[in-house]
Short mmCIF file of C-alpha atoms and ligand atoms in Angstrom, two decimals:
data_model
loop_
_atom_site.label_atom_id
_atom_site.label_comp_id
_atom_site.label_asym_id
_atom_site.label_seq_id
_atom_site.Cartn_x
_atom_site.Cartn_y
_atom_site.Cartn_z
CA MET A 1 -17.36 -7.04 3.87
CA LYS A 2 -14.09 -7.49 2.08
CA GLU A 3 -11.07 -8.59 3.99
CA TRP A 4 -8.36 -6.07 3.29
CA ILE A 5 -4.85 -7.06 4.23
CA ILE A 6 -3.70 -3.46 3.78
CA GLU A 7 -6.07 -0.54 3.88
CA THR A 8 -4.87 3.04 4.09
CA SER A 9 -7.13 5.99 4.41
CA GLY A 10 -6.06 9.47 3.36
CA LEU A 11 -2.44 8.52 3.99
CA ALA A 12 -0.16 11.50 3.49
CA LYS A 13 3.44 12.50 4.09
CA GLN A 14 4.66 16.01 3.66
CA TYR A 15 8.30 17.10 3.70
CA GLY A 16 8.28 20.86 4.05
CA ARG A 17 6.09 21.99 1.19
CA ARG A 18 6.60 18.82 -0.80
CA LYS A 19 3.74 16.34 -0.74
CA ALA A 20 5.68 13.10 -1.05
CA VAL A 21 2.47 11.10 -0.51
CA ASP A 22 -0.82 12.88 -0.99
CA HIS A 23 -3.81 11.33 0.76
CA ILE A 24 -3.79 7.88 -0.77
CA SER A 25 -6.21 5.11 0.02
CA LEU A 26 -4.73 1.74 -0.84
CA GLN A 27 -6.74 -1.45 -0.68
CA ILE A 28 -5.00 -4.78 -0.91
CA ARG A 29 -6.82 -8.08 -0.59
CA LYS A 30 -5.66 -11.36 0.83
CA GLY A 31 -3.75 -13.34 -1.79
CA ASP A 32 -3.20 -10.31 -4.01
CA ILE A 33 0.01 -9.61 -5.77
CA TYR A 34 -0.39 -5.87 -5.73
CA GLY A 35 1.84 -3.96 -8.11
CA PHE A 36 2.63 -0.50 -6.77
CA LEU A 37 3.73 1.38 -9.81
CA GLY A 38 5.14 4.82 -10.32
CA PRO A 39 8.06 6.74 -11.81
CA ASN A 40 11.08 7.82 -9.77
CA GLY A 41 10.14 10.14 -6.94
CA ALA A 42 6.44 9.21 -7.14
CA GLY A 43 6.21 8.31 -3.46
CA LYS A 44 6.46 4.52 -3.49
CA THR A 45 9.20 4.14 -0.91
CA THR A 46 7.71 6.82 1.31
CA THR A 47 4.36 4.99 1.26
CA ILE A 48 6.03 1.67 1.99
CA ARG A 49 7.98 3.17 4.88
CA MET A 50 4.72 4.38 6.38
CA LEU A 51 3.14 0.93 5.91
CA LEU A 52 6.02 -0.53 7.87
CA GLY A 53 5.86 2.06 10.62
CA LEU A 54 9.36 3.31 9.72
CA ILE A 55 8.20 6.89 9.28
CA ARG A 56 5.23 8.65 10.74
CA PRO A 57 2.46 9.83 8.38
CA THR A 58 1.61 13.53 8.34
CA SER A 59 -2.01 12.44 8.29
CA GLY A 60 -4.19 9.44 7.55
CA SER A 61 -4.23 5.92 8.84
CA VAL A 62 -2.87 2.48 8.02
CA ARG A 63 -4.71 -0.72 8.79
CA ILE A 64 -2.96 -4.03 8.23
CA PHE A 65 -4.74 -7.35 8.85
CA GLY A 66 -7.69 -5.18 9.88
CA LYS A 67 -5.75 -3.63 12.76
CA ASP A 68 -4.60 -0.07 13.30
CA LEU A 69 -0.85 0.16 12.77
CA ARG A 70 -0.49 2.88 15.38
CA LYS A 71 -2.11 0.76 18.07
CA GLU A 72 -0.89 -2.75 17.27
CA ARG A 73 2.41 -2.14 15.56
CA MET A 74 4.45 -4.99 17.05
CA GLY A 75 1.75 -7.62 16.57
CA ILE A 76 1.23 -6.57 12.95
CA LEU A 77 4.89 -6.30 12.00
CA ALA A 78 5.63 -9.76 13.36
CA LYS A 79 3.62 -11.09 10.40
CA VAL A 80 5.11 -8.79 7.77
CA GLY A 81 8.31 -9.39 5.81
CA SER A 82 9.88 -6.53 3.94
CA LEU A 83 12.63 -5.40 1.65
CA VAL A 84 13.03 -1.64 1.36
CA GLU A 85 15.70 0.00 -0.80
CA SER A 86 19.25 -1.31 -0.50
CA PRO A 87 19.13 -3.43 2.68
CA SER A 88 22.12 -3.32 4.98
CA TYR A 89 24.07 -6.38 6.05
CA TYR A 90 27.03 -7.35 8.12
CA GLY A 91 29.58 -7.36 5.27
CA HIS A 92 32.14 -9.52 7.04
CA LEU A 93 29.56 -12.22 7.74
CA THR A 94 28.39 -14.72 5.14
CA GLY A 95 24.92 -14.74 3.64
CA TYR A 96 24.07 -17.68 5.87
CA GLU A 97 25.33 -15.92 9.00
CA ASN A 98 23.37 -12.78 8.17
CA LEU A 99 20.21 -14.86 7.87
CA GLU A 100 21.09 -16.66 11.10
CA ALA A 101 21.25 -13.30 12.91
CA ALA A 102 17.84 -12.38 11.53
CA ARG A 103 16.47 -15.85 12.33
CA ARG A 104 17.39 -15.54 16.00
CA ILE A 105 15.48 -12.30 16.28
CA LEU A 106 12.46 -13.83 14.58
CA GLY A 107 12.75 -17.06 16.57
CA VAL A 108 11.99 -19.32 13.63
CA ASP A 109 13.35 -22.78 12.93
CA LYS A 110 16.90 -23.09 11.62
CA SER A 111 15.71 -25.11 8.64
CA ARG A 112 14.06 -21.95 7.28
CA ILE A 113 17.48 -20.58 6.37
CA ASP A 114 18.16 -23.33 3.86
CA GLU A 115 14.62 -23.06 2.53
CA VAL A 116 14.81 -19.32 1.83
CA LEU A 117 18.36 -19.59 0.44
CA ALA A 118 17.10 -22.22 -2.00
CA ALA A 119 14.05 -20.10 -2.88
CA VAL A 120 16.26 -17.20 -3.99
CA ARG A 121 18.97 -19.52 -5.43
CA LEU A 122 21.70 -18.42 -3.09
CA THR A 123 22.52 -21.84 -1.65
CA LYS A 124 25.78 -22.05 -3.60
CA ASP A 125 27.01 -18.67 -2.34
CA ALA A 126 25.60 -18.90 1.17
CA HIS A 127 28.98 -19.30 2.83
CA ARG A 128 30.75 -16.38 1.17
CA PRO A 129 31.08 -13.07 2.99
CA VAL A 130 28.39 -10.63 1.92
CA LYS A 131 30.94 -7.92 1.18
CA GLY A 132 31.88 -9.97 -1.88
CA TYR A 133 28.27 -10.22 -3.10
CA SER A 134 27.09 -8.54 -6.27
CA LEU A 135 24.16 -6.09 -6.13
CA GLY A 136 21.85 -8.79 -7.45
CA MET A 137 23.01 -11.27 -4.79
CA ARG A 138 22.45 -8.69 -2.06
CA GLN A 139 18.98 -8.13 -3.41
CA ARG A 140 18.25 -11.86 -3.32
CA LEU A 141 19.55 -12.08 0.22
CA GLY A 142 17.16 -9.25 1.12
CA ILE A 143 14.24 -11.18 -0.33
CA ALA A 144 15.37 -14.34 1.49
CA SER A 145 15.53 -12.38 4.72
CA ALA A 146 12.05 -10.92 4.12
CA MET A 147 10.64 -14.43 3.66
CA LEU A 148 12.42 -15.92 6.64
CA GLY A 149 9.63 -15.54 9.18
CA GLN A 150 6.99 -17.00 6.83
CA PRO A 151 5.15 -13.69 6.88
CA GLU A 152 1.52 -13.39 5.83
CA LEU A 153 2.34 -10.16 4.05
CA LEU A 154 5.45 -9.41 2.07
CA ILE A 155 6.30 -5.84 1.10
CA LEU A 156 9.02 -5.58 -1.51
CA ASP A 157 10.30 -2.21 -2.71
CA GLU A 158 11.69 -2.63 -6.22
CA PRO A 159 12.95 -6.18 -5.54
CA THR A 160 14.35 -6.68 -9.04
CA ASN A 161 16.60 -3.61 -8.83
CA GLY A 162 20.09 -4.54 -9.89
CA LEU A 163 19.20 -8.02 -11.11
CA ASP A 164 20.15 -9.29 -14.55
CA PRO A 165 17.40 -10.51 -16.93
CA ALA A 166 17.67 -14.14 -15.76
CA GLY A 167 17.60 -12.97 -12.13
CA ILE A 168 14.55 -10.80 -12.83
CA ILE A 169 12.68 -13.78 -14.26
CA GLU A 170 13.61 -15.97 -11.28
CA ILE A 171 12.49 -13.41 -8.72
CA ARG A 172 9.33 -12.71 -10.68
CA GLU A 173 8.48 -16.41 -10.76
CA LEU A 174 9.21 -16.65 -7.04
CA ILE A 175 6.91 -13.70 -6.27
CA LYS A 176 4.20 -15.14 -8.50
CA SER A 177 4.30 -18.42 -6.60
CA MET A 178 4.01 -16.78 -3.18
CA PRO A 179 0.23 -16.61 -2.71
CA ALA A 180 -0.33 -20.26 -3.73
CA GLU A 181 2.88 -21.74 -2.36
CA TYR A 182 3.27 -19.83 0.90
CA GLY A 183 -0.16 -18.25 1.40
CA MET A 184 1.41 -14.81 1.28
CA THR A 185 -0.05 -11.53 0.11
CA VAL A 186 2.51 -9.42 -1.72
CA LEU A 187 2.91 -5.72 -2.32
CA VAL A 188 5.66 -5.13 -4.84
CA SER A 189 6.74 -1.75 -6.14
CA SER A 190 8.29 -1.02 -9.49
CA HIS A 191 8.72 1.78 -11.97
CA LEU A 192 8.19 -0.61 -14.88
CA LEU A 193 4.70 -1.50 -15.97
CA SER A 194 5.99 -4.41 -18.05
CA GLU A 195 7.39 -5.89 -14.85
CA ILE A 196 4.16 -5.47 -12.87
CA ASP A 197 2.07 -6.69 -15.79
CA LEU A 198 3.83 -10.04 -15.62
CA MET A 199 3.21 -10.71 -11.94
CA ALA A 200 0.46 -8.60 -10.39
CA ASN A 201 -3.28 -9.15 -10.38
CA ARG A 202 -3.97 -5.69 -8.94
CA VAL A 203 -2.25 -2.41 -9.64
CA GLY A 204 -1.96 0.94 -7.94
CA ILE A 205 -0.40 3.72 -9.99
CA ILE A 206 1.11 6.64 -8.12
CA ARG A 207 2.55 9.89 -9.47
CA ASP A 208 3.64 12.96 -7.54
CA GLY A 209 2.28 11.34 -4.41
CA ALA A 210 -1.24 10.86 -5.77
CA LEU A 211 -2.89 7.53 -6.52
CA LEU A 212 -4.09 7.78 -10.13
CA PHE A 213 -5.43 4.29 -10.61
CA GLN A 214 -6.20 1.30 -8.45
CA ASP A 215 -7.92 -1.76 -9.80
CA GLY A 216 -7.38 -5.15 -11.38
CA ILE A 217 -4.71 -5.37 -14.06
CA ASP A 218 -7.46 -6.70 -16.35
CA VAL A 219 -9.25 -3.34 -16.03
CA LEU A 220 -6.07 -1.63 -17.20
CA ARG A 221 -5.77 -4.13 -20.03
CA LYS A 222 -9.31 -3.38 -21.15
CA GLN A 223 -8.33 0.27 -21.51
CA ALA A 224 -5.60 -0.92 -23.83
CA ALA A 225 -8.07 -2.80 -26.02
CA GLY A 226 -8.07 -1.59 -29.58
CA SER A 227 -10.34 0.85 -31.30
CA ILE A 228 -11.48 0.35 -34.88
CA ARG A 229 -10.86 2.76 -37.70
CA LEU A 230 -12.79 2.63 -40.96
CA VAL A 231 -11.25 4.47 -43.87
CA VAL A 232 -14.17 5.51 -46.04
CA SER A 233 -14.93 7.59 -49.13
CA GLU A 234 -16.86 10.35 -47.34
CA PRO A 235 -15.80 10.36 -43.71
CA GLU A 236 -17.85 13.34 -42.62
CA GLN A 237 -21.16 11.94 -43.82
CA ALA A 238 -20.23 8.47 -42.62
CA VAL A 239 -19.56 9.74 -39.07
CA LYS A 240 -22.90 11.55 -39.10
CA ALA A 241 -24.69 8.44 -40.31
CA VAL A 242 -23.18 6.24 -37.61
CA ALA A 243 -23.64 8.88 -34.91
CA ALA A 244 -27.31 9.24 -35.92
CA THR A 245 -27.99 5.66 -34.86
CA GLY A 246 -27.06 6.78 -31.35
CA ASN A 247 -25.64 3.34 -30.56
CA PHE A 248 -21.93 3.90 -30.98
CA ALA A 249 -19.30 6.36 -29.84
CA VAL A 250 -17.76 7.55 -33.06
CA ARG A 251 -15.50 10.36 -34.14
CA GLN A 252 -13.67 11.46 -37.23
CA ASP A 253 -9.97 10.72 -37.15
CA GLY A 254 -8.35 9.65 -40.41
CA GLY A 255 -11.72 8.11 -41.22
CA LEU A 256 -14.22 6.80 -38.73
CA LEU A 257 -12.89 5.98 -35.31
CA LEU A 258 -14.97 3.65 -33.19
CA GLU A 259 -14.27 2.55 -29.65
CA GLN A 260 -13.66 -1.15 -29.23
CA LEU A 261 -16.62 -3.15 -30.49
CA PRO A 262 -17.48 -6.82 -30.86
CA ASP A 263 -17.22 -8.22 -34.37
CA ASP A 264 -20.95 -8.33 -35.02
CA LYS A 265 -21.31 -4.61 -34.26
CA VAL A 266 -18.46 -3.81 -36.64
CA ALA A 267 -20.19 -5.89 -39.31
CA GLN A 268 -23.45 -4.05 -38.64
CA ILE A 269 -21.84 -0.64 -39.08
CA VAL A 270 -20.03 -1.71 -42.23
CA ALA A 271 -23.26 -3.09 -43.72
CA GLN A 272 -25.09 0.12 -42.85
CA LEU A 273 -22.45 2.29 -44.52
CA VAL A 274 -22.27 0.13 -47.63
CA TYR A 275 -26.05 0.16 -47.87
CA ALA A 276 -25.96 3.98 -47.69
CA GLY A 277 -23.58 4.02 -50.65
CA HIS A 278 -20.22 4.61 -48.90
CA SER A 279 -17.07 2.94 -50.15
CA ILE A 280 -15.00 1.34 -47.39
CA TYR A 281 -11.33 1.22 -48.23
CA ARG A 282 -9.87 -0.24 -45.08
CA ILE A 283 -10.81 -1.50 -41.60
CA GLU A 284 -7.99 -1.17 -39.09
CA GLU A 285 -7.65 -2.10 -35.45
CA ILE A 286 -5.61 0.39 -33.42
CA LYS A 287 -4.16 -0.98 -30.22
CA ARG A 288 -2.50 0.90 -27.40
CA SER A 289 0.03 -0.94 -25.33
CA LEU A 290 -0.26 -1.03 -21.53
CA GLU A 291 2.97 0.94 -21.52
CA ASP A 292 1.30 3.71 -23.60
CA ILE A 293 -1.53 3.91 -21.09
CA PHE A 294 0.86 4.05 -18.18
CA LEU A 295 2.95 6.75 -19.84
CA ASP A 296 -0.19 8.76 -20.60
CA MET A 297 -1.11 8.57 -16.92
CA VAL A 298 2.24 9.41 -15.43
CA GLY A 299 3.40 11.77 -18.15
CA GLY A 300 5.62 10.51 -20.97
CA GLY A 301 9.32 10.11 -20.36
CA THR A 302 9.32 10.46 -16.60
CA SER A 303 8.99 6.71 -16.08
CA LEU A 304 12.37 6.13 -17.66
N1 ATP B 1 13.40 12.30 3.98
C1 ATP B 1 12.96 13.06 2.98
N2 ATP B 1 13.07 14.41 3.05
C2 ATP B 1 12.62 15.19 2.06
N3 ATP B 1 12.03 14.74 0.94
C3 ATP B 1 11.89 13.40 0.80
C4 ATP B 1 12.36 12.50 1.80
N4 ATP B 1 12.08 11.24 1.40
C5 ATP B 1 11.49 11.35 0.18
N5 ATP B 1 11.37 12.65 -0.17
C6 ATP B 1 10.75 13.15 -1.41
O1 ATP B 1 9.49 12.54 -1.55
C7 ATP B 1 9.24 12.19 -2.91
C8 ATP B 1 8.93 10.73 -3.01
O2 ATP B 1 10.10 9.98 -2.78
P1 ATP B 1 10.12 8.39 -2.75
O3 ATP B 1 11.48 7.96 -2.36
O4 ATP B 1 8.98 7.91 -1.93
O5 ATP B 1 9.83 8.04 -4.29
P2 ATP B 1 9.89 6.62 -5.02
O6 ATP B 1 8.59 6.48 -5.74
O7 ATP B 1 10.28 5.56 -4.07
O8 ATP B 1 11.03 6.85 -6.10
P3 ATP B 1 12.14 5.83 -6.70
O9 ATP B 1 11.48 5.09 -7.82
O10 ATP B 1 13.19 6.75 -7.21
O11 ATP B 1 12.61 4.95 -5.59
C9 ATP B 1 10.45 12.65 -3.68
O12 ATP B 1 10.16 13.90 -4.23
C10 ATP B 1 11.52 12.73 -2.65
O13 ATP B 1 12.47 13.70 -2.99
MG1 MG B 2 11.84 4.23 -4.01
#
């Protein structure tokens, strides 16, 4: 049996008639960096709020560390760190003092404050009042605060929001290091596939509250693998000839379009066509980017 760190079953949240989250079953393994991907309004934050027990599901269940969130909420949440949409701070206190307040509640060692400040590169600004922090600095402080209790599970809702490109890279590298360095499992949401592609090993794609895809990022990448197009003298006959072998999925589209094939199969088809008297003008590989696949799934444009 697999050890799921997070497992939801038919999790749903309805606001009036609107299905913000529509019966989703998430499965997140220990050590995963799980990218929770979806356009604005897809239901990411609502799902995350339910995972953290901040709002009550309309139906369905949440199990974290194998335990029912409804029954063992406090015990579970003690081992979960989170950052959910614009965290609030005491503006008149410094970054350090804000972390100190959180540290007392968690009851962890004081040395953790310096560690998490260093991890998010806020050491230099730790003693400035938070009201003078930029959006990116507030976001970093939120991540620092989420890491403070050395949680086994970290849930980060769009953690790179408001960060500049250098900040995005730093936070991404930090998140990537978390399973190996701190033994953490991470759920990180984003509306950018490019972002998730660079850090996650598993992806869940949500749109209009429904989970459209959940698997390894490599599975998604395979879908992006290229197809092969042969531009030939008599496409119609050539398609028939290749289809007649029954071995390959082929269709006519600006020539002969074949799903992704290993080189030797391509060579075999080419040889067969040449032998049958066809002229082959070009062999092209057509690749789709991961972004194209994502946009196809969620509906073009809405992810911007
Ligand atoms: N408290 C609420 N009352 C009514 N509708 C809500 C409430 N919270 C969220 N919704 C609706 O639920 C849907 C999902 O919202 P949610 O905030 O979970 O999306 P999201 O994926 O986090 O989007 P974003 O990328 O913009 O943060 C939206 O249609 C939103 O309007
Ligand atoms: Mg959100």
